[in-house]
Coordinates of C-alpha atoms and ligand atoms in Angstrom, one line a residue:
X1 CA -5.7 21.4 -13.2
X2 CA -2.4 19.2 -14.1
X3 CA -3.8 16.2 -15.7
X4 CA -0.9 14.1 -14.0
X5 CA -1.4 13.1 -10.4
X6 CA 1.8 13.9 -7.9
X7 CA 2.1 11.1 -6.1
X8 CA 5.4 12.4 -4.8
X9 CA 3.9 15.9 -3.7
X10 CA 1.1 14.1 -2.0
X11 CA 2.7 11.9 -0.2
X12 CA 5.0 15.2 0.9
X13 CA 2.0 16.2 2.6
X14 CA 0.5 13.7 4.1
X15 CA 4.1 12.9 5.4
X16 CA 4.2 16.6 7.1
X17 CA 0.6 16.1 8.6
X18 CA 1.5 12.7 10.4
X19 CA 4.9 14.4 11.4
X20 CA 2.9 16.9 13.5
X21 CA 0.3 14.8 14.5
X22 CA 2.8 12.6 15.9
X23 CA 4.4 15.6 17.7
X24 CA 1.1 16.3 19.2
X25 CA 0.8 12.6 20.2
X26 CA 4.1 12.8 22.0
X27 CA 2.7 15.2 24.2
X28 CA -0.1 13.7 25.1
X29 CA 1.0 10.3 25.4
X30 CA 4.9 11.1 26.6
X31 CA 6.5 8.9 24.4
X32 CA 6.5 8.8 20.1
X33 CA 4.5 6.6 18.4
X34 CA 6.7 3.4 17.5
X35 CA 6.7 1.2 14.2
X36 CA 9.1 -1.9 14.1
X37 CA 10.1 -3.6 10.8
X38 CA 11.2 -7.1 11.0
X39 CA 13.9 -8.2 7.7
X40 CA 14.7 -12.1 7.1
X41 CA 17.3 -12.4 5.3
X42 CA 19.8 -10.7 2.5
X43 CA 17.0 -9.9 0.0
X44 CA 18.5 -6.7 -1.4
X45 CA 15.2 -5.1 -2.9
X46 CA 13.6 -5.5 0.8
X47 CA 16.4 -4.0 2.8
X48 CA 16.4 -1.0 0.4
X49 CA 12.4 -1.1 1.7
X50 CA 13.4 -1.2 5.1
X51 CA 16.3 0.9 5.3
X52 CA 13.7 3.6 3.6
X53 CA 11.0 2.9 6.0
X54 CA 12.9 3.3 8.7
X55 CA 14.5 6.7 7.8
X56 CA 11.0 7.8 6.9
X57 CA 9.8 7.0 10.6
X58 CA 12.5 8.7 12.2
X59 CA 11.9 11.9 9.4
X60 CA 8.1 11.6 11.2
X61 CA 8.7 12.2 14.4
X62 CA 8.2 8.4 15.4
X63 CA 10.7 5.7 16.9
X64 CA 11.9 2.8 14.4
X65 CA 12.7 -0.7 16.0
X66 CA 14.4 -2.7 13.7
X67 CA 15.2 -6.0 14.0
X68 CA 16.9 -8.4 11.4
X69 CA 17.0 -12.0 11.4
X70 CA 19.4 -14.2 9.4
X71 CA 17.6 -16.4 6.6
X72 CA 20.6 -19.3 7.0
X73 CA 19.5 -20.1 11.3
X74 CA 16.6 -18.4 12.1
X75 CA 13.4 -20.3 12.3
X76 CA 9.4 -19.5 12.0
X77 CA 9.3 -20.3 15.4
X78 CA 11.7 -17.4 16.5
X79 CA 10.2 -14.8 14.1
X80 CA 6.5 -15.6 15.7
X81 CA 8.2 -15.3 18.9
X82 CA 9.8 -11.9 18.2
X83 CA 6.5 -10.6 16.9
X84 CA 5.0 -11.8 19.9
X85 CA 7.4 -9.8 21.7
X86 CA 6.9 -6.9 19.9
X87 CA 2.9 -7.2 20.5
X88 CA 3.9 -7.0 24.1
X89 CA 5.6 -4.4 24.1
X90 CA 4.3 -1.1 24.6
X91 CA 6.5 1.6 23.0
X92 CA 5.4 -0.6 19.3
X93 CA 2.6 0.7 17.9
X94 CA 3.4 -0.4 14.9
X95 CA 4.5 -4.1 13.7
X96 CA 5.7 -4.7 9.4
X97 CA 7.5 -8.2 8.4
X98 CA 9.4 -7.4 4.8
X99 CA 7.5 -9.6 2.7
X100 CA 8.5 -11.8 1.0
X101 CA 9.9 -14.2 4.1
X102 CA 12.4 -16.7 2.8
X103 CA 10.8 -19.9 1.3
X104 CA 9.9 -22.6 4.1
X105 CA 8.8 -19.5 6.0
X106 CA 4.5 -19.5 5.8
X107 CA 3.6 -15.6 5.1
X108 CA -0.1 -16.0 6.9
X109 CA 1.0 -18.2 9.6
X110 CA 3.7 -15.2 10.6
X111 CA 0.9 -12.3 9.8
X112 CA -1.5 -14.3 12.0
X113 CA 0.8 -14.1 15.2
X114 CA 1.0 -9.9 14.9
X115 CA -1.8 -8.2 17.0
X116 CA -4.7 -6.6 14.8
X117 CA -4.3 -4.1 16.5
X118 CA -0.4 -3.3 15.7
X119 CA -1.0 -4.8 11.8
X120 CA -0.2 -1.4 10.3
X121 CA -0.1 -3.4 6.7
X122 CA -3.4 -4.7 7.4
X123 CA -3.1 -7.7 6.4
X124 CA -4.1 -9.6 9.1
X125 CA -7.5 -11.5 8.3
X126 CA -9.1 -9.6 11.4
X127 CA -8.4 -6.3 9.3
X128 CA -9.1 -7.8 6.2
X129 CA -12.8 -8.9 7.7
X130 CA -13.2 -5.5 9.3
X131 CA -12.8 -3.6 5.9
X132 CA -15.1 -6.0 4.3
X133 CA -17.9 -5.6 6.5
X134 CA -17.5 -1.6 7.4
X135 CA -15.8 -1.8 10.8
X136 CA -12.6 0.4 11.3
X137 CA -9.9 -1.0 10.9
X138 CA -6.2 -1.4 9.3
X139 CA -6.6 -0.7 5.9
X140 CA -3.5 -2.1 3.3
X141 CA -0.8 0.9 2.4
X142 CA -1.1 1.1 -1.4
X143 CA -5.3 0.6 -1.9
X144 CA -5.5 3.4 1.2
X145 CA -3.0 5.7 -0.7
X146 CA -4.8 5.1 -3.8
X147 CA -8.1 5.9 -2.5
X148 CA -6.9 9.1 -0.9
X149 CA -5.3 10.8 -4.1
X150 CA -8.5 9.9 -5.9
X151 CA -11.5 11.6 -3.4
X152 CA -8.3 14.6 -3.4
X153 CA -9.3 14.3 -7.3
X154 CA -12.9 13.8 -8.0
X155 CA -14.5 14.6 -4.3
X156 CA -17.3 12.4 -4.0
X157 CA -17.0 9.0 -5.6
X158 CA -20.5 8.0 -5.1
X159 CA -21.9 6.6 -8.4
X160 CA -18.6 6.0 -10.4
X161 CA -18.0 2.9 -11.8
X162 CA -14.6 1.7 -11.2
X163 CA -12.6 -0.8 -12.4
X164 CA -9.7 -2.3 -10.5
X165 CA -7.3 -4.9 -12.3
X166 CA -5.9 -7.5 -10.4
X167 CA -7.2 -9.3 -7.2
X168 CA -4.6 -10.2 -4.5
X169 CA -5.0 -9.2 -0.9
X170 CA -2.7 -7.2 -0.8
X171 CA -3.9 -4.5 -3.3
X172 CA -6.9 -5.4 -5.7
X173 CA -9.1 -6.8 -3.1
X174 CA -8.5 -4.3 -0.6
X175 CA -9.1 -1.7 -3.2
X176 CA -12.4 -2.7 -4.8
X177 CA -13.4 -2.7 -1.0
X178 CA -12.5 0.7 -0.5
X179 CA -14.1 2.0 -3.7
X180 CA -17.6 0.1 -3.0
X181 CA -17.2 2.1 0.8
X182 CA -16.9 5.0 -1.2
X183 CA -20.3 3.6 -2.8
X184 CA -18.6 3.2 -6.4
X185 CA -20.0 0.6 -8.5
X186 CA -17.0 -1.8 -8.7
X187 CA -15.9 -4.5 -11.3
X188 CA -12.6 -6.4 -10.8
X189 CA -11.0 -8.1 -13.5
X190 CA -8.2 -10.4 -13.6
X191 CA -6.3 -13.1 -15.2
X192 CA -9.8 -15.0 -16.5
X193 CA -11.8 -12.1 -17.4
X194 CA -13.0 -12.2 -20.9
X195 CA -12.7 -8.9 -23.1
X196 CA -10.4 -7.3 -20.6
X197 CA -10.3 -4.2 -22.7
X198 CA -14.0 -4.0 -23.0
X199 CA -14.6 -4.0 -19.1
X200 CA -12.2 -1.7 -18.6
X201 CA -13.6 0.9 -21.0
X202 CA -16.3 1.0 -18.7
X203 CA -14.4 2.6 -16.1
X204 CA -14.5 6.7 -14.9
X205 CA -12.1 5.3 -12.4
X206 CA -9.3 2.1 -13.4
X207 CA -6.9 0.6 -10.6
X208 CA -4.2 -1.1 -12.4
X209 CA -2.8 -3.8 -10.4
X210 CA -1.5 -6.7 -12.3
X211 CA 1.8 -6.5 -12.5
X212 CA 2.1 -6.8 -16.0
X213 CA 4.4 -4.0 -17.5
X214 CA 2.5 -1.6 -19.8
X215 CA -0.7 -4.1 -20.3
X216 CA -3.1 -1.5 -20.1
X217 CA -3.2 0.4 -23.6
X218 CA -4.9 4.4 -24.3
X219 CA -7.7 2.5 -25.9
X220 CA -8.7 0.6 -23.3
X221 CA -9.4 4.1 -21.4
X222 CA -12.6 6.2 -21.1
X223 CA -12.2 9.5 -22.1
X224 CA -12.3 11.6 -19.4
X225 CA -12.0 8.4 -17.1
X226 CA -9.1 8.9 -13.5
X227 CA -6.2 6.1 -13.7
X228 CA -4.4 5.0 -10.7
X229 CA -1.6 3.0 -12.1
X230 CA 0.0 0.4 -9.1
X231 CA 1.8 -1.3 -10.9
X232 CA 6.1 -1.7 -10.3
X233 CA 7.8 -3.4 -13.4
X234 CA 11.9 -3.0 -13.9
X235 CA 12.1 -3.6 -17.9
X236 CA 15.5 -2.8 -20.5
X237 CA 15.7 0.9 -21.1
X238 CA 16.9 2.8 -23.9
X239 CA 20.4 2.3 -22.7
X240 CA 22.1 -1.1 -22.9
X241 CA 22.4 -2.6 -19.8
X242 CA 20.1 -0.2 -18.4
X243 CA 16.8 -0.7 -16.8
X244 CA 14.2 1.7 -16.0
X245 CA 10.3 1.3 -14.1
X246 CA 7.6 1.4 -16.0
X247 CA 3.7 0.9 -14.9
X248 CA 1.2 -1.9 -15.7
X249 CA -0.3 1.5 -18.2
X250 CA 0.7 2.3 -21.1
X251 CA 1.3 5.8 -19.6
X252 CA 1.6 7.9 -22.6
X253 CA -1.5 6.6 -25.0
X254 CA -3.5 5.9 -21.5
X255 CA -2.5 10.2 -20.6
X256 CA -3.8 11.3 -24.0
X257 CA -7.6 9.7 -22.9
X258 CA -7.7 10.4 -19.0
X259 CA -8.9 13.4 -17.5
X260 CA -5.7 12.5 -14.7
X261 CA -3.1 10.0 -14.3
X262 CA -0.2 8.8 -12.3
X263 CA 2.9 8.4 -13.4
X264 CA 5.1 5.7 -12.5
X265 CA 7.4 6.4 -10.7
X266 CA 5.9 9.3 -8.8
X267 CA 2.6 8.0 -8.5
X268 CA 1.4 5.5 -6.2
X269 CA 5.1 4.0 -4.9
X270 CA 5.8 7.1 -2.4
X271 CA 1.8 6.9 -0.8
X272 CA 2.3 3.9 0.4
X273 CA 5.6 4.7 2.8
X274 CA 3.9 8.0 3.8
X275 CA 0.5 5.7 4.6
X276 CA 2.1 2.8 6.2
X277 CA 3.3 6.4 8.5
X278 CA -0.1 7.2 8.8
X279 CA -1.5 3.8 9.7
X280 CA 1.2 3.6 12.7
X281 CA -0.1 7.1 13.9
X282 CA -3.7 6.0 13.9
X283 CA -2.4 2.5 15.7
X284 CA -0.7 4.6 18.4
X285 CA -3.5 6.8 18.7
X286 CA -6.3 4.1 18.8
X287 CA -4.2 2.5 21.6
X288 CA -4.0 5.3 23.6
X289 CA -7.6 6.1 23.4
X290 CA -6.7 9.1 21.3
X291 CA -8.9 10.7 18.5
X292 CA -7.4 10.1 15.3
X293 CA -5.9 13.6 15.0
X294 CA -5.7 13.5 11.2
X295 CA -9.6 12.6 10.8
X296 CA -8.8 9.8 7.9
Ligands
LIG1 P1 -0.2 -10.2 -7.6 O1 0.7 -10.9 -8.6 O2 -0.4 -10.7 -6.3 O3 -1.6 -10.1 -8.3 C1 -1.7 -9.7 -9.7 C2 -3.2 -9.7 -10.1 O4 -3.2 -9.4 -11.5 C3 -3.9 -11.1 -10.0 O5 -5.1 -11.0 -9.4 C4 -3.9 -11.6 -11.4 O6 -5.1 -12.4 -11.7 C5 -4.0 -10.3 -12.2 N1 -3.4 -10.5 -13.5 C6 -2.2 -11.0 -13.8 N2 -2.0 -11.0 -15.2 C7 -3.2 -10.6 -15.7 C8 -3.6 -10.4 -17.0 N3 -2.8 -10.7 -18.1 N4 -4.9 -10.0 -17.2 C9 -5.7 -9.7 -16.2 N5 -5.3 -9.8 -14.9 C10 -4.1 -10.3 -14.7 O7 0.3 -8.7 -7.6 P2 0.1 -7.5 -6.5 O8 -1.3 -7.2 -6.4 O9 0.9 -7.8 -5.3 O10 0.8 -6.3 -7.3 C11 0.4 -5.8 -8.5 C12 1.4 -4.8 -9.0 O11 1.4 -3.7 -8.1 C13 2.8 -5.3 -9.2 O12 3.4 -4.6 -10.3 C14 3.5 -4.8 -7.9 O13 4.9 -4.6 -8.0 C15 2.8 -3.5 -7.7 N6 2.7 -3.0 -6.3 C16 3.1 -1.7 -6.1 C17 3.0 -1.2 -4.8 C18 3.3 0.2 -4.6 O14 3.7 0.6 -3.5 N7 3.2 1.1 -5.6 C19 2.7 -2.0 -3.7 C20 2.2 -3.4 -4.0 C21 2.3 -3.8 -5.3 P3 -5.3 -13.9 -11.1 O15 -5.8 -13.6 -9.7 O16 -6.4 -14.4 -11.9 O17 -4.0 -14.6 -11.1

């Protein structure tokens, strides 16, 4: 078995699976399941995000809304209006606002006006609350990718002790949740934990979310031990001028002590597209009083 995890060929796959689940809800339901993606502003990292969203929807077999809204005159009060627009309306199954909004723009206060039941990024704190007590709900894109490459890995997670690195909702929170579902003993570390390296060690599982490029060195790894690496970091690369993405792992020591890594990129980054595909499927599906045709 390849010790490095294909986060790419994964995602492939899920991505077909959703494509014809969505044709088969298209019969049933006469209509495609619908996600919209709302874009404030200019920010060029987040319309390369929606732009690839939005192809990827349309690749699925779904309907993309998009709708853009100019940072210089719009206002909170016309973005909570559209998205309760878009909660009304019934072809949107599906409803993602690129974070980050611009500043004077309050991320929860915007989240809080989408429908639960349409929050596809799960953010909302009615899907938040739902995944921490056990209830089904809208489960964040990268922890739900994360989770699903490693029960492809090591089957049954019960007993493992993982480790997940970082604790912001939108990932490490959201993961350790996920894991203790998956009745793993979990420890989450962050920015005040004290012999990082030591509790890490500890791991047969470590989620590195932290944002920190490369923190995470081979000797902080159990032999033997999975690593999930979340982390996104543009640093210089060996060309001048040049930059390149590297994890929050040191990939190479961290490879030589894992039974099976991801690379970044390749790893986790395409799961969470082909998830946030798979969360608008089960939304559509859910609101059509549909089984959930891929059984996640
Ligand atoms: P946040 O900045 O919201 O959270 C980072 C977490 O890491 C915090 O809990 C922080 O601790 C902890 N942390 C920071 N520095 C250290 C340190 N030196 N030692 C221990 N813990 C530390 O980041 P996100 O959760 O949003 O994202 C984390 C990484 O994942 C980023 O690189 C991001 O780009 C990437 N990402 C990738 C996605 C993908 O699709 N692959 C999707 C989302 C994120 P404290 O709480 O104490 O401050």
């Amino acid at each position: 078995m390849t010790k490095i995890i294909d986060g790419k060929a994964f995602a492939a796959n899920l991505r077909a699976k959703v494509k014809d689940a969505a044709t088969a809800f298209k019969a049933k339901a006469g209509r495609a399941p619908g996600l919209a993606v709302i874009l404030v502003g200019e920010d060029p990292a987040s319309q390369v995000y929606v732009r690839s969203k939005g192809k990827a929807t349309l690749e699925a077999g779904m309907e993309s809304f998009e709708h853009r809204l100019d940072a210089e005159t719009a206002t909170q009060d016309q973005l909570i209006a559209l998205v309760q627009t878009l909660n009304a309306d019934e072809k949107v199954d599906g409803i993602l606002v690129q974070l980050p909004l611009p500043k004077g723009m309050d991320d929860k206060a915007v989240i809080a006006a989408i429908d639960p039941a349409k929050d596809v990024d799960g953010f909302h704190v009615v899907n938040a609350g739902k995944l921490a007590v056990g209830e089904e709900a809208l489960v964040p894109c990268t922890p739900m990718g994360c989770i699903m490459m490693l029960k492809d890995r090591l089957g049954d997670l019960s007993g493992l002790h993982a480790v997940v690195l970082g604790r912001s909702n939108i990932v490490g929170k959201p993961m350790a949740q996920l894991l203790l579902a998956e009745n793993c003993t979990v420890t989450i570390v962050h920015s005040r934990t004290k012999d990082l390296p030591a509790m890490v060690r500890q791991g047969d599982i470590v989620v590195a979310a932290v944002g920190r490029p490369e923190m995470v060195r081979g000797d902080w790894i159990k032999p033997g031990a999975v690593v999930i690496d979340v982390g996104i970091n543009r640093v210089p690369g060996a060309e001048a001028g040049k930059t390149k993405l590297v994890g929050d792992v040191a990939f190479d020591e961290a490879a030589a002590n894992a039974s099976a890594i991801t690379p970044v990129p390749g790893g986790v980054g395409p799961m969470t597209i082909a998830v946030l595909l798979r969360n608008t499927l089960v939304a559509a599906c859910r609101r059509a009083g549909l089984p959930d045709p891929l059984g996640l």
